[in-house]
PDB file of C-alpha atoms in Angstrom:
ATOM      1  CA  MET A 246    -192.477   1.772-226.361  1.00 83.00           C
ATOM      2  CA  LYS A 247    -192.547   5.276-227.778  1.00 88.00           C
ATOM      3  CA  LEU A 248    -189.472   7.513-227.576  1.00 90.00           C
ATOM      4  CA  ASN A 249    -190.692   9.464-224.530  1.00 91.00           C
ATOM      5  CA  GLU A 250    -191.531   6.192-222.783  1.00 93.00           C
ATOM      6  CA  ARG A 251    -188.055   4.800-223.449  1.00 93.00           C
ATOM      7  CA  ILE A 252    -186.535   8.037-222.140  1.00 94.00           C
ATOM      8  CA  ILE A 253    -188.509   7.803-218.875  1.00 95.00           C
ATOM      9  CA  PHE A 254    -187.573   4.122-218.513  1.00 95.00           C
ATOM     10  CA  SER A 255    -183.871   4.933-219.002  1.00 96.00           C
ATOM     11  CA  LEU A 256    -184.019   7.932-216.667  1.00 96.00           C
ATOM     12  CA  LEU A 257    -185.598   5.878-213.885  1.00 97.00           C
ATOM     13  CA  HIS A 258    -182.938   3.192-214.330  1.00 96.00           C
ATOM     14  CA  PHE A 259    -180.224   5.834-214.094  1.00 97.00           C
ATOM     15  CA  LEU A 260    -181.740   7.276-210.901  1.00 97.00           C
ATOM     16  CA  SER A 261    -182.024   3.757-209.525  1.00 97.00           C
ATOM     17  CA  TYR A 262    -178.335   3.170-210.263  1.00 97.00           C
ATOM     18  CA  ILE A 263    -177.493   6.233-208.147  1.00 97.00           C
ATOM     19  CA  ALA A 264    -179.954   5.422-205.332  1.00 97.00           C
ATOM     20  CA  ARG A 265    -178.675   1.849-205.015  1.00 97.00           C
ATOM     21  CA  ARG A 266    -175.268   3.225-204.113  1.00 97.00           C
ATOM     22  CA  MET A 267    -176.541   5.484-201.333  1.00 97.00           C
ATOM     23  CA  ASN A 268    -176.490   4.598-197.659  1.00 97.00           C
ATOM     24  CA  PRO A 269    -179.444   5.525-195.396  1.00 96.00           C
ATOM     25  CA  SER A 270    -177.830   8.796-194.252  1.00 97.00           C
ATOM     26  CA  GLU A 271    -177.204   9.889-197.829  1.00 97.00           C
ATOM     27  CA  ARG A 272    -180.819   9.148-198.772  1.00 97.00           C
ATOM     28  CA  ILE A 273    -182.031  11.363-195.911  1.00 97.00           C
ATOM     29  CA  ILE A 274    -179.698  14.215-196.896  1.00 97.00           C
ATOM     30  CA  TRP A 275    -180.733  14.108-200.548  1.00 98.00           C
ATOM     31  CA  ALA A 276    -184.418  13.715-199.644  1.00 98.00           C
ATOM     32  CA  GLN A 277    -184.236  16.864-197.510  1.00 97.00           C
ATOM     33  CA  LYS A 278    -182.450  18.809-200.268  1.00 97.00           C
ATOM     34  CA  ILE A 279    -184.768  17.705-203.085  1.00 97.00           C
ATOM     35  CA  GLY A 280    -187.844  17.865-200.850  1.00 97.00           C
ATOM     36  CA  GLY A 281    -186.951  21.393-199.757  1.00 96.00           C
ATOM     37  CA  PHE A 282    -186.491  22.459-203.390  1.00 97.00           C
ATOM     38  CA  ALA A 283    -189.841  20.899-204.379  1.00 97.00           C
ATOM     39  CA  PHE A 284    -191.572  22.524-201.402  1.00 97.00           C
ATOM     40  CA  HIS A 285    -190.405  25.985-202.450  1.00 96.00           C
ATOM     41  CA  TYR A 286    -190.296  25.786-206.253  1.00 96.00           C
ATOM     42  CA  ILE A 287    -192.534  22.935-207.517  1.00 94.00           C
ATOM     43  CA  PRO A 288    -196.014  23.762-206.189  1.00 92.00           C
ATOM     44  CA  VAL A 289    -197.853  20.880-207.905  1.00 93.00           C
ATOM     45  CA  ARG A 290    -200.750  19.968-205.566  1.00 95.00           C
ATOM     46  CA  LYS A 291    -199.048  21.820-202.727  1.00 97.00           C
ATOM     47  CA  SER A 292    -202.214  23.779-201.985  1.00 97.00           C
ATOM     48  CA  MET A 293    -204.221  20.530-202.032  1.00 97.00           C
ATOM     49  CA  ALA A 294    -201.885  18.931-199.488  1.00 98.00           C
ATOM     50  CA  LEU A 295    -202.046  21.962-197.197  1.00 98.00           C
ATOM     51  CA  LYS A 296    -205.826  22.062-197.515  1.00 98.00           C
ATOM     52  CA  ASN A 297    -206.050  18.374-196.523  1.00 98.00           C
ATOM     53  CA  ILE A 298    -203.753  18.878-193.545  1.00 98.00           C
ATOM     54  CA  SER A 299    -205.895  21.821-192.449  1.00 98.00           C
ATOM     55  CA  LYS A 300    -209.042  19.693-192.635  1.00 98.00           C
ATOM     56  CA  ALA A 301    -207.462  16.873-190.673  1.00 98.00           C
ATOM     57  CA  PHE A 302    -205.935  19.130-188.008  1.00 98.00           C
ATOM     58  CA  PRO A 303    -208.169  22.237-187.815  1.00 97.00           C
ATOM     59  CA  GLU A 304    -206.993  22.981-184.268  1.00 97.00           C
ATOM     60  CA  LYS A 305    -203.339  23.404-185.313  1.00 98.00           C
ATOM     61  CA  SER A 306    -201.690  26.714-186.212  1.00 98.00           C
ATOM     62  CA  LEU A 307    -200.816  27.635-189.794  1.00 97.00           C
ATOM     63  CA  LYS A 308    -197.130  27.563-188.850  1.00 98.00           C
ATOM     64  CA  TRP A 309    -197.485  23.959-187.615  1.00 98.00           C
ATOM     65  CA  LYS A 310    -199.292  22.909-190.804  1.00 98.00           C
ATOM     66  CA  ILE A 311    -196.681  24.451-193.107  1.00 98.00           C
ATOM     67  CA  LEU A 312    -193.835  22.854-191.148  1.00 98.00           C
ATOM     68  CA  LEU A 313    -195.631  19.501-191.332  1.00 98.00           C
ATOM     69  CA  LEU A 314    -196.048  19.829-195.081  1.00 98.00           C
ATOM     70  CA  LYS A 315    -192.349  20.581-195.489  1.00 98.00           C
ATOM     71  CA  LYS A 316    -191.544  17.409-193.542  1.00 98.00           C
ATOM     72  CA  CYS A 317    -193.941  15.496-195.810  1.00 98.00           C
ATOM     73  CA  TYR A 318    -191.997  16.577-198.896  1.00 98.00           C
ATOM     74  CA  ALA A 319    -188.750  15.275-197.385  1.00 98.00           C
ATOM     75  CA  PHE A 320    -190.419  12.048-196.270  1.00 98.00           C
ATOM     76  CA  VAL A 321    -191.979  11.181-199.621  1.00 97.00           C
ATOM     77  CA  LEU A 322    -188.637  11.840-201.347  1.00 97.00           C
ATOM     78  CA  GLU A 323    -186.868   9.613-198.834  1.00 97.00           C
ATOM     79  CA  GLN A 324    -189.288   6.784-199.551  1.00 97.00           C
ATOM     80  CA  PHE A 325    -188.900   7.274-203.305  1.00 97.00           C
ATOM     81  CA  LEU A 326    -185.099   7.049-203.014  1.00 98.00           C
ATOM     82  CA  PHE A 327    -185.573   3.986-200.805  1.00 97.00           C
ATOM     83  CA  PHE A 328    -187.752   2.400-203.491  1.00 97.00           C
ATOM     84  CA  LEU A 329    -185.305   3.304-206.270  1.00 98.00           C
ATOM     85  CA  GLY A 330    -182.536   1.753-204.172  1.00 97.00           C
ATOM     86  CA  PHE A 331    -184.085  -1.729-204.103  1.00 97.00           C
ATOM     87  CA  PRO A 332    -182.768  -4.282-203.372  1.00 97.00           C
ATOM     88  CA  GLU A 333    -179.734  -2.761-201.637  1.00 97.00           C
ATOM     89  CA  SER A 334    -181.766  -0.212-199.651  1.00 97.00           C
ATOM     90  CA  PHE A 335    -184.077  -2.905-198.273  1.00 97.00           C
ATOM     91  CA  GLU A 336    -181.135  -5.035-197.203  1.00 95.00           C
ATOM     92  CA  GLN A 337    -179.749  -2.080-195.206  1.00 95.00           C
ATOM     93  CA  THR A 338    -182.876  -1.675-193.079  1.00 94.00           C
ATOM     94  CA  ASN A 339    -183.500  -2.559-189.460  1.00 97.00           C
ATOM     95  CA  ILE A 340    -187.078  -3.873-189.364  1.00 97.00           C
ATOM     96  CA  GLU A 341    -189.121  -4.777-186.306  1.00 98.00           C
ATOM     97  CA  VAL A 342    -192.342  -6.685-186.935  1.00 98.00           C
ATOM     98  CA  GLN A 343    -195.265  -6.463-184.540  1.00 98.00           C
ATOM     99  CA  ASN A 344    -198.119  -8.991-184.576  1.00 98.00           C
ATOM    100  CA  LYS A 345    -196.743 -11.139-187.403  1.00 98.00           C
ATOM    101  CA  SER A 346    -198.918 -13.910-185.958  1.00 98.00           C
ATOM    102  CA  VAL A 347    -201.980 -12.049-187.281  1.00 98.00           C
ATOM    103  CA  VAL A 348    -200.824 -12.730-190.859  1.00 98.00           C
ATOM    104  CA  ASP A 349    -199.690 -16.282-190.157  1.00 98.00           C
ATOM    105  CA  LYS A 350    -202.990 -17.178-188.483  1.00 97.00           C
ATOM    106  CA  ALA A 351    -204.934 -15.712-191.423  1.00 97.00           C
ATOM    107  CA  ILE A 352    -202.839 -17.654-193.969  1.00 97.00           C
ATOM    108  CA  ARG A 353    -203.386 -20.937-192.123  1.00 96.00           C
ATOM    109  CA  LYS A 354    -207.156 -20.659-192.574  1.00 95.00           C
ATOM    110  CA  LYS A 355    -206.636 -21.096-196.345  1.00 94.00           C
ATOM    111  CA  LYS A 356    -209.495 -18.752-197.230  1.00 95.00           C
ATOM    112  CA  GLY A 357    -207.266 -16.090-198.712  1.00 97.00           C
ATOM    113  CA  VAL A 358    -206.042 -12.941-196.949  1.00 97.00           C
ATOM    114  CA  LEU A 359    -207.084  -9.344-197.658  1.00 97.00           C
ATOM    115  CA  TYR A 360    -204.110  -7.171-196.754  1.00 98.00           C
ATOM    116  CA  ILE A 361    -205.487  -3.627-196.366  1.00 98.00           C
ATOM    117  CA  SER A 362    -203.373  -0.499-196.022  1.00 97.00           C
ATOM    118  CA  GLY A 363    -203.065   3.123-197.144  1.00 97.00           C
ATOM    119  CA  HIS A 364    -200.530   5.599-198.501  1.00 97.00           C
ATOM    120  CA  PHE A 365    -198.804   5.870-195.162  1.00 98.00           C
ATOM    121  CA  GLY A 366    -195.240   5.288-194.016  1.00 97.00           C
ATOM    122  CA  PHE A 367    -192.837   3.210-196.089  1.00 97.00           C
ATOM    123  CA  TRP A 368    -195.546   1.242-197.891  1.00 96.00           C
ATOM    124  CA  GLU A 369    -193.012  -0.027-200.446  1.00 95.00           C
ATOM    125  CA  CYS A 370    -190.982  -1.511-197.566  1.00 97.00           C
ATOM    126  CA  ILE A 371    -193.819  -3.635-196.230  1.00 97.00           C
ATOM    127  CA  VAL A 372    -194.638  -4.944-199.712  1.00 96.00           C
ATOM    128  CA  ALA A 373    -190.990  -5.951-200.195  1.00 97.00           C
ATOM    129  CA  TRP A 374    -191.010  -7.560-196.736  1.00 98.00           C
ATOM    130  CA  PHE A 375    -193.936  -9.792-197.736  1.00 98.00           C
ATOM    131  CA  GLY A 376    -191.986 -10.968-200.769  1.00 97.00           C
ATOM    132  CA  LYS A 377    -188.713 -11.578-198.944  1.00 97.00           C
ATOM    133  CA  GLN A 378    -190.566 -13.524-196.241  1.00 97.00           C
ATOM    134  CA  ASN A 379    -191.974 -15.763-199.002  1.00 97.00           C
ATOM    135  CA  TYR A 380    -195.590 -14.798-198.404  1.00 97.00           C
ATOM    136  CA  PRO A 381    -197.688 -15.323-201.577  1.00 97.00           C
ATOM    137  CA  MET A 382    -198.600 -11.659-202.078  1.00 97.00           C
ATOM    138  CA  THR A 383    -200.294 -10.134-205.121  1.00 97.00           C
ATOM    139  CA  GLY A 384    -200.821  -6.383-205.000  1.00 95.00           C
ATOM    140  CA  VAL A 385    -203.584  -4.497-206.811  1.00 93.00           C
ATOM    141  CA  ALA A 386    -201.933  -1.520-208.523  1.00 89.00           C
ATOM    142  CA  HIS A 387    -202.719   1.310-210.913  1.00 87.00           C
ATOM    143  CA  ILE A 388    -201.458   1.103-214.480  1.00 87.00           C
ATOM    144  CA  GLN A 389    -199.049   3.979-215.126  1.00 88.00           C
ATOM    145  CA  LYS A 390    -199.977   6.077-218.167  1.00 89.00           C
ATOM    146  CA  ASN A 391    -196.357   6.098-219.308  1.00 92.00           C
ATOM    147  CA  LYS A 392    -195.437   2.560-220.399  1.00 93.00           C
ATOM    148  CA  GLY A 393    -191.796   3.115-219.537  1.00 94.00           C
ATOM    149  CA  ALA A 394    -192.656   4.113-215.983  1.00 94.00           C
ATOM    150  CA  HIS A 395    -195.163   1.260-215.724  1.00 93.00           C
ATOM    151  CA  GLN A 396    -192.600  -1.334-216.766  1.00 95.00           C
ATOM    152  CA  PHE A 397    -189.969   0.093-214.411  1.00 96.00           C
ATOM    153  CA  PHE A 398    -192.214   0.309-211.332  1.00 95.00           C
ATOM    154  CA  THR A 399    -193.676  -3.158-211.911  1.00 94.00           C
ATOM    155  CA  LYS A 400    -190.263  -4.837-212.197  1.00 93.00           C
ATOM    156  CA  LYS A 401    -188.894  -2.838-209.277  1.00 94.00           C
ATOM    157  CA  ARG A 402    -191.664  -4.017-206.973  1.00 93.00           C
ATOM    158  CA  GLU A 403    -191.534  -7.618-208.130  1.00 95.00           C
ATOM    159  CA  TRP A 404    -187.829  -8.092-207.323  1.00 95.00           C
ATOM    160  CA  SER A 405    -188.795  -9.380-203.865  1.00 96.00           C
ATOM    161  CA  GLY A 406    -191.129 -12.047-205.216  1.00 96.00           C
ATOM    162  CA  ILE A 407    -194.513 -10.336-205.029  1.00 96.00           C
ATOM    163  CA  LYS A 408    -196.861 -10.252-208.022  1.00 95.00           C
ATOM    164  CA  HIS A 409    -199.269  -7.717-209.492  1.00 92.00           C
ATOM    165  CA  VAL A 410    -202.762  -7.455-210.819  1.00 93.00           C
ATOM    166  CA  PHE A 411    -204.015  -4.113-212.036  1.00 88.00           C
ATOM    167  CA  ARG A 412    -207.180  -2.139-211.514  1.00 78.00           C
ATOM    168  CA  TYR A 413    -209.615  -2.810-214.356  1.00 75.00           C
ATOM    169  CA  ASP A 414    -208.097  -6.280-214.872  1.00 75.00           C
ATOM    170  CA  SER A 415    -210.593  -9.112-214.803  1.00 75.00           C
ATOM    171  CA  MET A 416    -212.011  -9.647-211.312  1.00 85.00           C
ATOM    172  CA  ASN A 417    -211.264 -13.328-211.862  1.00 89.00           C
ATOM    173  CA  LYS A 418    -207.547 -12.605-211.445  1.00 92.00           C
ATOM    174  CA  MET A 419    -208.150 -11.115-208.006  1.00 93.00           C
ATOM    175  CA  ASN A 420    -210.612 -13.832-207.012  1.00 93.00           C
ATOM    176  CA  ASN A 421    -208.114 -16.495-208.075  1.00 95.00           C
ATOM    177  CA  VAL A 422    -205.506 -15.083-205.680  1.00 96.00           C
ATOM    178  CA  LEU A 423    -207.918 -15.528-202.775  1.00 96.00           C
ATOM    179  CA  ASP A 424    -209.147 -18.905-204.020  1.00 96.00           C
ATOM    180  CA  ARG A 425    -205.550 -20.147-203.834  1.00 96.00           C
ATOM    181  CA  GLY A 426    -205.386 -19.039-200.199  1.00 97.00           C
ATOM    182  CA  GLU A 427    -202.893 -16.276-200.994  1.00 98.00           C
ATOM    183  CA  ILE A 428    -202.685 -12.596-200.023  1.00 98.00           C
ATOM    184  CA  LEU A 429    -204.378  -9.862-202.066  1.00 97.00           C
ATOM    185  CA  GLY A 430    -202.954  -6.422-201.255  1.00 97.00           C
ATOM    186  CA  LEU A 431    -205.309  -3.430-201.350  1.00 96.00           C
ATOM    187  CA  VAL A 432    -204.399   0.228-200.780  1.00 95.00           C
ATOM    188  CA  SER A 433    -207.795   1.671-199.884  1.00 92.00           C
ATOM    189  CA  ASP A 434    -207.543   5.311-198.852  1.00 95.00           C
ATOM    190  CA  GLN A 435    -208.250   7.346-202.006  1.00 94.00           C
ATOM    191  CA  ASP A 436    -211.453   9.111-202.974  1.00 96.00           C
ATOM    192  CA  ALA A 437    -213.763   6.550-204.622  1.00 95.00           C
ATOM    193  CA  LYS A 438    -216.184   9.094-206.131  1.00 94.00           C
ATOM    194  CA  GLY A 439    -219.828   8.016-206.236  1.00 92.00           C
ATOM    195  CA  ARG A 440    -218.868   4.337-206.154  1.00 92.00           C
ATOM    196  CA  GLY A 441    -217.519   4.523-202.608  1.00 96.00           C
ATOM    197  CA  VAL A 442    -219.045   4.156-199.186  1.00 97.00           C
ATOM    198  CA  PHE A 443    -218.954   7.250-196.980  1.00 97.00           C
ATOM    199  CA  VAL A 444    -217.153   6.740-193.686  1.00 97.00           C
ATOM    200  CA  ARG A 445    -215.472   9.166-191.303  1.00 97.00           C
ATOM    201  CA  PHE A 446    -211.803   9.943-191.888  1.00 98.00           C
ATOM    202  CA  PHE A 447    -210.582  12.628-189.476  1.00 98.00           C
ATOM    203  CA  ASN A 448    -214.270  13.074-188.641  1.00 97.00           C
ATOM    204  CA  ILE A 449    -215.101  14.069-192.230  1.00 97.00           C
ATOM    205  CA  LEU A 450    -217.396  11.887-194.340  1.00 97.00           C
ATOM    206  CA  SER A 451    -215.126  10.498-197.057  1.00 97.00           C
ATOM    207  CA  SER A 452    -215.888   8.395-200.128  1.00 98.00           C
ATOM    208  CA  THR A 453    -213.842   5.221-199.587  1.00 97.00           C
ATOM    209  CA  PRO A 454    -213.392   2.126-201.798  1.00 95.00           C
ATOM    210  CA  LYS A 455    -215.767  -0.768-201.123  1.00 95.00           C
ATOM    211  CA  GLY A 456    -213.449  -3.390-202.592  1.00 92.00           C
ATOM    212  CA  ALA A 457    -212.044  -4.849-199.372  1.00 94.00           C
ATOM    213  CA  ALA A 458    -215.499  -5.238-197.825  1.00 95.00           C
ATOM    214  CA  ARG A 459    -216.954  -6.731-201.002  1.00 94.00           C
ATOM    215  CA  PHE A 460    -214.166  -9.325-201.282  1.00 94.00           C
ATOM    216  CA  PHE A 461    -214.750 -10.271-197.643  1.00 94.00           C
ATOM    217  CA  GLN A 462    -218.488 -10.626-198.184  1.00 94.00           C
ATOM    218  CA  ARG A 463    -218.128 -12.714-201.336  1.00 93.00           C
ATOM    219  CA  LYS A 464    -215.112 -14.846-200.490  1.00 92.00           C
ATOM    220  CA  GLY A 465    -214.970 -14.978-196.701  1.00 93.00           C
ATOM    221  CA  SER A 466    -211.260 -14.121-196.884  1.00 95.00           C
ATOM    222  CA  ILE A 467    -209.513 -12.937-193.728  1.00 96.00           C
ATOM    223  CA  PRO A 468    -208.929  -9.144-193.509  1.00 97.00           C
ATOM    224  CA  VAL A 469    -205.632  -7.889-192.058  1.00 98.00           C
ATOM    225  CA  PHE A 470    -204.604  -4.253-191.670  1.00 98.00           C
ATOM    226  CA  GLY A 471    -200.919  -3.333-191.815  1.00 98.00           C
ATOM    227  CA  VAL A 472    -198.522  -0.388-192.075  1.00 98.00           C
ATOM    228  CA  CYS A 473    -194.786   0.235-192.015  1.00 98.00           C
ATOM    229  CA  SER A 474    -193.743   3.393-190.148  1.00 98.00           C
ATOM    230  CA  LYS A 475    -190.310   4.916-189.759  1.00 98.00           C
ATOM    231  CA  GLU A 476    -189.465   5.035-186.055  1.00 97.00           C
ATOM    232  CA  GLY A 477    -185.898   6.331-186.124  1.00 94.00           C
ATOM    233  CA  HIS A 478    -182.754   6.491-188.230  1.00 93.00           C
ATOM    234  CA  ASN A 479    -183.053   3.485-190.551  1.00 93.00           C
ATOM    235  CA  LYS A 480    -185.464   1.843-188.095  1.00 96.00           C
ATOM    236  CA  PHE A 481    -188.815   0.632-189.366  1.00 98.00           C
ATOM    237  CA  LEU A 482    -191.812  -0.853-187.599  1.00 98.00           C
ATOM    238  CA  ILE A 483    -194.142  -3.171-189.510  1.00 98.00           C
ATOM    239  CA  LYS A 484    -197.367  -3.550-187.585  1.00 98.00           C
ATOM    240  CA  PHE A 485    -200.352  -5.783-188.304  1.00 98.00           C
ATOM    241  CA  SER A 486    -203.848  -5.662-186.799  1.00 97.00           C
ATOM    242  CA  ASP A 487    -207.033  -7.690-187.030  1.00 95.00           C
ATOM    243  CA  ILE A 488    -210.167  -5.925-188.199  1.00 93.00           C
ATOM    244  CA  PRO A 489    -212.460  -6.127-185.132  1.00 89.00           C
ATOM    245  CA  LYS A 490    -215.031  -8.890-185.619  1.00 87.00           C
ATOM    246  CA  ASN A 491    -217.930  -6.685-184.545  1.00 90.00           C
ATOM    247  CA  SER A 492    -217.065  -4.397-187.494  1.00 92.00           C
ATOM    248  CA  LEU A 493    -217.456  -7.050-190.182  1.00 92.00           C
ATOM    249  CA  LYS A 494    -221.259  -7.030-190.320  1.00 90.00           C
ATOM    250  CA  ASN A 495    -221.641  -4.729-193.346  1.00 96.00           C
ATOM    251  CA  THR A 496    -219.718  -2.676-195.903  1.00 96.00           C
ATOM    252  CA  LYS A 497    -219.869   0.584-193.959  1.00 97.00           C
ATOM    253  CA  THR A 498    -218.782  -0.743-190.564  1.00 97.00           C
ATOM    254  CA  PHE A 499    -216.025  -2.833-192.194  1.00 97.00           C
ATOM    255  CA  THR A 500    -214.663   0.151-194.125  1.00 97.00           C
ATOM    256  CA  GLN A 501    -214.966   2.465-191.139  1.00 97.00           C
ATOM    257  CA  ALA A 502    -212.958   0.031-188.991  1.00 97.00           C
ATOM    258  CA  TYR A 503    -209.847  -0.092-191.178  1.00 97.00           C
ATOM    259  CA  THR A 504    -210.130   3.612-192.014  1.00 98.00           C
ATOM    260  CA  GLN A 505    -210.013   4.353-188.294  1.00 97.00           C
ATOM    261  CA  LEU A 506    -206.956   2.126-187.893  1.00 98.00           C
ATOM    262  CA  LEU A 507    -205.230   4.104-190.647  1.00 98.00           C
ATOM    263  CA  GLU A 508    -206.189   7.417-189.059  1.00 98.00           C
ATOM    264  CA  ASN A 509    -204.773   6.259-185.733  1.00 98.00           C
ATOM    265  CA  GLU A 510    -201.390   5.651-187.371  1.00 98.00           C
ATOM    266  CA  ILE A 511    -201.454   8.972-189.212  1.00 98.00           C
ATOM    267  CA  ARG A 512    -202.094  10.853-185.981  1.00 98.00           C
ATOM    268  CA  ILE A 513    -198.906   9.331-184.549  1.00 98.00           C
ATOM    269  CA  HIS A 514    -196.805  10.207-187.624  1.00 98.00           C
ATOM    270  CA  PRO A 515    -198.699  12.809-189.693  1.00 98.00           C
ATOM    271  CA  GLU A 516    -195.550  13.608-191.710  1.00 98.00           C
ATOM    272  CA  GLN A 517    -195.618  10.052-193.080  1.00 98.00           C
ATOM    273  CA  TYR A 518    -198.962  10.326-194.877  1.00 98.00           C
ATOM    274  CA  PHE A 519    -199.356  11.181-198.560  1.00 98.00           C
ATOM    275  CA  TRP A 520    -201.519  14.314-198.247  1.00 98.00           C
ATOM    276  CA  TRP A 521    -201.458  15.206-201.972  1.00 97.00           C
ATOM    277  CA  HIS A 522    -204.471  13.029-202.872  1.00 96.00           C
ATOM    278  CA  ASN A 523    -207.771  14.881-203.230  1.00 96.00           C
ATOM    279  CA  ARG A 524    -209.114  12.731-200.387  1.00 96.00           C
ATOM    280  CA  TRP A 525    -212.321  14.675-199.769  1.00 97.00           C
ATOM    281  CA  LYS A 526    -213.144  15.428-203.398  1.00 96.00           C
ATOM    282  CA  THR A 527    -216.576  13.781-203.439  1.00 97.00           C
ATOM    283  CA  PRO A 528    -219.201  15.401-201.208  1.00 94.00           C
ATOM    284  CA  PRO A 529    -221.475  13.048-199.281  1.00 92.00           C
ATOM    285  CA  PRO A 530    -225.109  12.698-200.376  1.00 86.00           C
ATOM    286  CA  ASN A 531    -227.637  14.841-198.576  1.00 74.00           C
TER     287      ASN A 531
END
């Protein structure tokens, strides 16, 4: 690694050392302090996040939207400290699991499982839960530009037993996961440019990745939607859902179905969504 990459790797390890010694209350306090500072003094993509919130909730007042955004800053910092605190932070959690049978039933069919989610709630918590429950999970992830950060984040996620493949890896690696009857994890809520299928997200046509639908069509693997939301102080709810069978007929209806499930969760906890993505970057065709 280059010098700057080694510095980032060492810095992340140092922050992890601190986070691993925090209890849940301390993580919340520091997340609010750092999140508040970032909200006021680090405006990177702040306008983008506020613009997205305004599109999703046009009926809400500006005061409500700004307050929501401030809560989002604190929430994303809390999750980051939670992630840095692995494994101790995970072991401190109180987790309730709803509809675990959906995953177990899908696994038993031995066709492979497509776990579909978005950048909502404590998504790092649910990934760690899969690993600690000994589910054979392989997540599809982005390669970090900084090699130090990439190495740190990869090892940090894999402590629980999950594995990784990376976007732009050979498709054979992803197909092999499903061929073995294992779980392939897909986070499918970012703008997919001209390659995506346009479905409604908060009633706005949004370019959305086709990957989950294409894997289903080619492999016949079982799709499962899941999220992990924070429901109270150190209380988390992991919830799984089937993709309705009448939605599996084509790429658009399939993608619309899980996108709607994600939107439903966001409407319950809008402060737990990552609004900084340029979600509606690509305009729909005429």
